[in-house]
Short mmCIF file of C-alpha atoms in Angstrom, two decimals:
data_model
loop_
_atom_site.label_atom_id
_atom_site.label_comp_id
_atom_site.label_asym_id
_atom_site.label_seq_id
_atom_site.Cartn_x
_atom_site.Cartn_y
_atom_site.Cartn_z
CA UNK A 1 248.20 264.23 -0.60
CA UNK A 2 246.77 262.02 -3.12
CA UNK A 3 250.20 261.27 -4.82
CA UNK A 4 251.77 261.02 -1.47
CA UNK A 5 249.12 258.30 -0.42
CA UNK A 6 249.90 256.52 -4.12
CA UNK A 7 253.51 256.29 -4.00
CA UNK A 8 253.14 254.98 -0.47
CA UNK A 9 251.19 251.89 -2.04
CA UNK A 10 253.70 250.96 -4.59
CA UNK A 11 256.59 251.09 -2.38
CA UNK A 12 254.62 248.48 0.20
CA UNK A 13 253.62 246.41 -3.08
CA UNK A 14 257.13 246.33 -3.91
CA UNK A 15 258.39 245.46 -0.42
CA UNK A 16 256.12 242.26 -0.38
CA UNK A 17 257.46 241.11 -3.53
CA UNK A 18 261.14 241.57 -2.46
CA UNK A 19 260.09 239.79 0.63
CA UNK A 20 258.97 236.45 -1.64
CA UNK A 21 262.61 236.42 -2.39
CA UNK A 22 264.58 237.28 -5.09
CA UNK A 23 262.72 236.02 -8.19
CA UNK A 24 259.18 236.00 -7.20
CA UNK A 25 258.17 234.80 -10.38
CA UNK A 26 259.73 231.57 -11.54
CA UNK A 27 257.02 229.09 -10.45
CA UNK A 28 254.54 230.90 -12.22
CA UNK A 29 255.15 228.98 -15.37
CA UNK A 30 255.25 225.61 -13.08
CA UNK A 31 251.96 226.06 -11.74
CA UNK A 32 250.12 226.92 -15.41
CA UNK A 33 251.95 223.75 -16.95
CA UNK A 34 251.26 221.60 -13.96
CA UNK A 35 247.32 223.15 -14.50
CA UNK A 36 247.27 222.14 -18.06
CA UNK A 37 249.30 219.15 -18.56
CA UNK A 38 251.65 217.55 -21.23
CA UNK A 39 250.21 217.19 -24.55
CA UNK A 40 249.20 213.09 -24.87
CA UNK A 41 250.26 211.66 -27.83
CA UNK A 42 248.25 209.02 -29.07
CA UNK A 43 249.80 205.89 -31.32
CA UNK A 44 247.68 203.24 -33.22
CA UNK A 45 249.01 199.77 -34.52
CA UNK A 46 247.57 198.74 -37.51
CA UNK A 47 247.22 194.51 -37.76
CA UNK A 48 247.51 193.36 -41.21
CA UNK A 49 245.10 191.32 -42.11
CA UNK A 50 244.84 188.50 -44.76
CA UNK A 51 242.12 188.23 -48.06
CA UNK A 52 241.96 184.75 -48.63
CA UNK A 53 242.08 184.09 -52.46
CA UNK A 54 239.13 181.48 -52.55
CA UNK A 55 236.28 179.88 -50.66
CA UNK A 56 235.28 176.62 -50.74
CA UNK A 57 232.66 175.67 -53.23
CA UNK A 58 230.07 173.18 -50.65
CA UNK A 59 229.19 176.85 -49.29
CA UNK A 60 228.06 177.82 -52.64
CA UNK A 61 224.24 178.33 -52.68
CA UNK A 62 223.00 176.81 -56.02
CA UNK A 63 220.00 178.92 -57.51
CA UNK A 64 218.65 176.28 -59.50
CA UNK A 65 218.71 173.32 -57.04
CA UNK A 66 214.82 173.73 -56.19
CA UNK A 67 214.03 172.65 -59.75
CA UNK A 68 212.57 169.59 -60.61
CA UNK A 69 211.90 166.99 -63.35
CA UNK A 70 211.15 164.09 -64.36
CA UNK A 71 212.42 160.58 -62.30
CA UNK A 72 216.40 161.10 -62.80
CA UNK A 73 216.99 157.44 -63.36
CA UNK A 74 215.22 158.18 -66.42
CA UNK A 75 217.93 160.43 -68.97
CA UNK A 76 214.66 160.68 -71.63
CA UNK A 77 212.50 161.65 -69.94
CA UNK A 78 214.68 163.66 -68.02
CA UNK A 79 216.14 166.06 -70.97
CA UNK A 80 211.85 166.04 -72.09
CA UNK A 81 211.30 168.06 -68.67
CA UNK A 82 214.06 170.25 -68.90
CA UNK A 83 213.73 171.30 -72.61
CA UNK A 84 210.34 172.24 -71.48
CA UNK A 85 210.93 175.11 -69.64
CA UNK A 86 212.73 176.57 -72.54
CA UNK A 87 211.77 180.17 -72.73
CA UNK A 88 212.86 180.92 -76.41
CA UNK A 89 217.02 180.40 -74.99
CA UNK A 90 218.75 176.94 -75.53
CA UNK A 91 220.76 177.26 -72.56
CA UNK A 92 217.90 176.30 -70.21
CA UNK A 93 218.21 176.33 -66.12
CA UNK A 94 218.51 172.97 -65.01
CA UNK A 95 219.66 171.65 -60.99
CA UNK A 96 222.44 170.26 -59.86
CA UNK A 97 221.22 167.02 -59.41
CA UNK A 98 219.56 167.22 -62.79
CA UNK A 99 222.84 168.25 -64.50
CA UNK A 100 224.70 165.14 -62.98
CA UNK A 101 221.93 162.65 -63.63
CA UNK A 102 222.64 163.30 -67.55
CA UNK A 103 226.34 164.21 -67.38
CA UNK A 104 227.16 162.37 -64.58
CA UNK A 105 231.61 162.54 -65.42
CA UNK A 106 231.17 166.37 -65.05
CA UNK A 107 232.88 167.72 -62.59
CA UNK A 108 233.20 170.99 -60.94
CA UNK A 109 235.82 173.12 -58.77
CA UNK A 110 236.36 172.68 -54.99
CA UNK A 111 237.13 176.22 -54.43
CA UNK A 112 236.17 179.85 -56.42
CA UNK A 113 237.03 183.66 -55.52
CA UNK A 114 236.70 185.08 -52.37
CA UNK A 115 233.29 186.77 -52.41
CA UNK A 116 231.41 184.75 -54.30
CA UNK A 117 228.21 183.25 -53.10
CA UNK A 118 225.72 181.75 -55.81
CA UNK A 119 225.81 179.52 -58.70
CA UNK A 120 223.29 179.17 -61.33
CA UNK A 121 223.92 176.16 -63.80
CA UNK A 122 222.36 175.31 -67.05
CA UNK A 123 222.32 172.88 -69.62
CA UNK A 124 222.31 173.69 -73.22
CA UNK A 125 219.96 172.00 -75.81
CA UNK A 126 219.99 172.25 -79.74
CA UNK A 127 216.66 173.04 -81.40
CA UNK A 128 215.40 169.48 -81.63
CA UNK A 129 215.58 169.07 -77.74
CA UNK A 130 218.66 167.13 -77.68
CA UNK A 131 221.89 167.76 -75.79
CA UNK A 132 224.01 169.88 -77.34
CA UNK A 133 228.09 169.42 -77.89
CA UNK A 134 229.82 172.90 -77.55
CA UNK A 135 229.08 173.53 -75.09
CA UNK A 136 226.76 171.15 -73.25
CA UNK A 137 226.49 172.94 -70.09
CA UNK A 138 227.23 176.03 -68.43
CA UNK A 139 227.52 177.49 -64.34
CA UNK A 140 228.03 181.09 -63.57
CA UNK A 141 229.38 182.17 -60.03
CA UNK A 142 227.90 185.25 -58.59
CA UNK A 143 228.98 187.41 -55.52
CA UNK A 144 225.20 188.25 -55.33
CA UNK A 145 221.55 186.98 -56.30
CA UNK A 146 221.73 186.15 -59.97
CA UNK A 147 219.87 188.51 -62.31
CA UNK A 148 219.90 191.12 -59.66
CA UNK A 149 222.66 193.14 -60.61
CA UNK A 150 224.16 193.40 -64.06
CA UNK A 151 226.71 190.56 -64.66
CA UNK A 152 229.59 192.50 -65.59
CA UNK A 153 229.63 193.67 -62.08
CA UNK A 154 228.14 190.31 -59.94
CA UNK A 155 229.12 187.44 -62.29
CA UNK A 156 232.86 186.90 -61.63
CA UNK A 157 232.52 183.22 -63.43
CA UNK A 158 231.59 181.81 -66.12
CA UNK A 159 232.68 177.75 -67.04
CA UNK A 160 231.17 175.94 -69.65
CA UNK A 161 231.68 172.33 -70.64
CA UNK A 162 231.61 170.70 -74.04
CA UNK A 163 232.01 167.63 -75.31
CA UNK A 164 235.39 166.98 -76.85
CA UNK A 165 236.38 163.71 -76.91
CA UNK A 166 238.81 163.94 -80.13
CA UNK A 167 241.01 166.77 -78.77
CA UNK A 168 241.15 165.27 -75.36
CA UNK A 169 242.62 162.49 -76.27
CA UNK A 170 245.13 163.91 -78.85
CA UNK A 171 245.83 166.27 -75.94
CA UNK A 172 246.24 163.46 -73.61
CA UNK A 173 248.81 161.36 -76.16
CA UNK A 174 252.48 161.02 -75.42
CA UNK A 175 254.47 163.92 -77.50
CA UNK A 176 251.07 166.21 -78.08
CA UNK A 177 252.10 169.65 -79.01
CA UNK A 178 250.31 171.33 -76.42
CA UNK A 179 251.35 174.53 -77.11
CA UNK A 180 249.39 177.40 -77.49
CA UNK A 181 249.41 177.41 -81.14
CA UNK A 182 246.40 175.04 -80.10
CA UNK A 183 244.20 177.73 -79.59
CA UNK A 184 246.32 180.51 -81.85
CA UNK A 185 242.52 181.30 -83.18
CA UNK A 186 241.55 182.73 -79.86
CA UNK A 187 241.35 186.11 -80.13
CA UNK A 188 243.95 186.82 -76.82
CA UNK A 189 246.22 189.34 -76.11
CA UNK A 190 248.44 186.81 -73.81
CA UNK A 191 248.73 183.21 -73.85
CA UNK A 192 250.58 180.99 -71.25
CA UNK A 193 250.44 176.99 -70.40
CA UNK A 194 251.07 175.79 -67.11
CA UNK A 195 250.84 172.07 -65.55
CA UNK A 196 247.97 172.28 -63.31
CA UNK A 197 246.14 169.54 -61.26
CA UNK A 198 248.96 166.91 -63.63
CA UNK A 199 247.28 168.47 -66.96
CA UNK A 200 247.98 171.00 -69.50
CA UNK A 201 246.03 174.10 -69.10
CA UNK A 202 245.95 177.36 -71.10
CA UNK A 203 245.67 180.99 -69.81
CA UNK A 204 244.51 182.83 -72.56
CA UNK A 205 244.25 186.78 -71.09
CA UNK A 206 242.21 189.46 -72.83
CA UNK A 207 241.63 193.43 -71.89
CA UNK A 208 238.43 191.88 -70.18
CA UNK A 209 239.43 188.89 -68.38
CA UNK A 210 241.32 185.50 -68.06
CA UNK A 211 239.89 182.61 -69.82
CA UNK A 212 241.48 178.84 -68.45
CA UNK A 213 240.75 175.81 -70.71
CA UNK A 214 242.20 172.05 -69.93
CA UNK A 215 240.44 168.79 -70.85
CA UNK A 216 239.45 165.95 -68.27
CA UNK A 217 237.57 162.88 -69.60
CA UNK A 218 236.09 163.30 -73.15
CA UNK A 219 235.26 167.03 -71.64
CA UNK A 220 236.64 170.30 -72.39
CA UNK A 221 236.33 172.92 -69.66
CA UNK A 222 236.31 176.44 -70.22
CA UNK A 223 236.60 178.71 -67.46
CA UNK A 224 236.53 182.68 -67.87
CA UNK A 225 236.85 185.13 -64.75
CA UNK A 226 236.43 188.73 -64.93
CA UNK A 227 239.38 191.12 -65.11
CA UNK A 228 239.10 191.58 -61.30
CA UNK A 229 239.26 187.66 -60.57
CA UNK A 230 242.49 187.06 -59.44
CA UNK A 231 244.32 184.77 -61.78
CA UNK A 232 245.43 182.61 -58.59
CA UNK A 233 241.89 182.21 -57.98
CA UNK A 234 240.83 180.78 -61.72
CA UNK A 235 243.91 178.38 -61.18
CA UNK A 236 243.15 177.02 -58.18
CA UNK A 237 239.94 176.19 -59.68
CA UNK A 238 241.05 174.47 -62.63
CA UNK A 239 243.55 172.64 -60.13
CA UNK A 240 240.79 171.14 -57.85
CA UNK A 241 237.88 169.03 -59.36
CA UNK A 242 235.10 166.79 -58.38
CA UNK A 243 232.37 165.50 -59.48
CA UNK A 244 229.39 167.60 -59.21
CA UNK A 245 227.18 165.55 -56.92
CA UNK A 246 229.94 165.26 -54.81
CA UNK A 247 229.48 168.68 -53.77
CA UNK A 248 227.09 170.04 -50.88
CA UNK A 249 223.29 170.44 -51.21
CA UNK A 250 223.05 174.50 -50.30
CA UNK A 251 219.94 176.45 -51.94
CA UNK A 252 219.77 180.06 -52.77
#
């Protein structure tokens, strides 16, 4: 009876299927992909974006600018105040404003690498308190506080300024051999001169940076950037001058 009453099921089980039609199964697939869905593919678009080489300088915050001396229409008394904050070093801090008061032909880029932000400046003595020749003053650009960090990492410049009057003019003269055999004593790995700004200026390269020299006045300007500097940068520099007071009054 009980196998009777079994085989009865599966025959009506198999009648209602028939019944459906003849394949009772092809939607099943339609209904579990219309359940879960097509995969989504997803597509980004990547906008290339450009790293500007330099910044302008008059955003530049000068460390030293809060300094202060004597009158500055007084050079002698002037070079007495700074000398006296020596602190055993001969290139002693010194402001902006002081800098340009004695060395007022001086000049300074309009532009330096992307990323940097501070600028200390100095001006460099001998030991009798007088203002020295080689150099005469110095500026280092930072792409953080100064002294914070160790230089090799946040100063990416370093330009000093010396008085040179004899070379800058033979450099000037009509038919000057301006080649680099000028500075063949330079211990460089590379060496390259370029017009720049209408003037004559050497890339001398080393394993740890660039170093760009040209004269302007009775001053030779020396100006070394890091092996991560971008040489564009450092020649854009030496390319734009002015004189330092022209620049803007921003404090660290």
């Amino acid at each position: 009876m009980r196998t009777r009453a079994h085989m009865a099921t599966v025959l009506a089980a198999v009648f209602v299927l028939t019944a459906c039609g003849d394949a009772p199964f092809t939607s099943l697939g339609q209904r579990t992909s219309g359940w879960i869905g097509e995969p989504t593919v997803v597509t980004t678009t990547t906008v290339a974006t450009t790293v500007p080489i330099v910044v302008d300088a008059k955003g530049l915050k000068w460390f030293n600018d809060e300094l202060s001396g004597a009158p500055l229409d007084d050079p002698a008394a002037l070079k007495v105040a700074v000398f006296a904050r020596r602190a055993g070093d001969l290139f002693i801090q010194a402001s902006r404003t002081e800098i340009a008061a004695l060395l007022p032909e001086v000049k300074f880029p309009t532009s330096t690498p992307y990323l940097s932000e501070y600028v200390t400046s100095q001006l460099v003595f001998d030991e009798r308190g007088d203002l020295a020749d080689d150099p005469v003053a110095a500026f280092g650009i930072w792409s953080s506080e100064p002294y914070t960090r160790s230089r090799s990492v946040a100063q990416m410049i370093i330009m000093s300024v010396s008085v040179d009057p004899e070379v800058a003019a033979d450099v000037a003269s009509p038919g000057a051999d301006n080649s680099c055999e000028r500075f063949a004593d330079r211990g460089t790995e590379v060496c390259a001169v370029a017009m720049v700004g209408g003037r004559p200026v050497w890339s001398l390269e080393a394993s740890n940076g660039t170093t760009m020299v040209w004269f302007d006045g009775d001053y030779r300007y020396e100006l070394f950037g890091r092996a991560y500097v971008a040489p564009e940068a450092l020649q854009k520099m030496a390319g734009g001058l002015v004189p330092l007071s022209e620049l803007g009054t921003t404090r660290g």
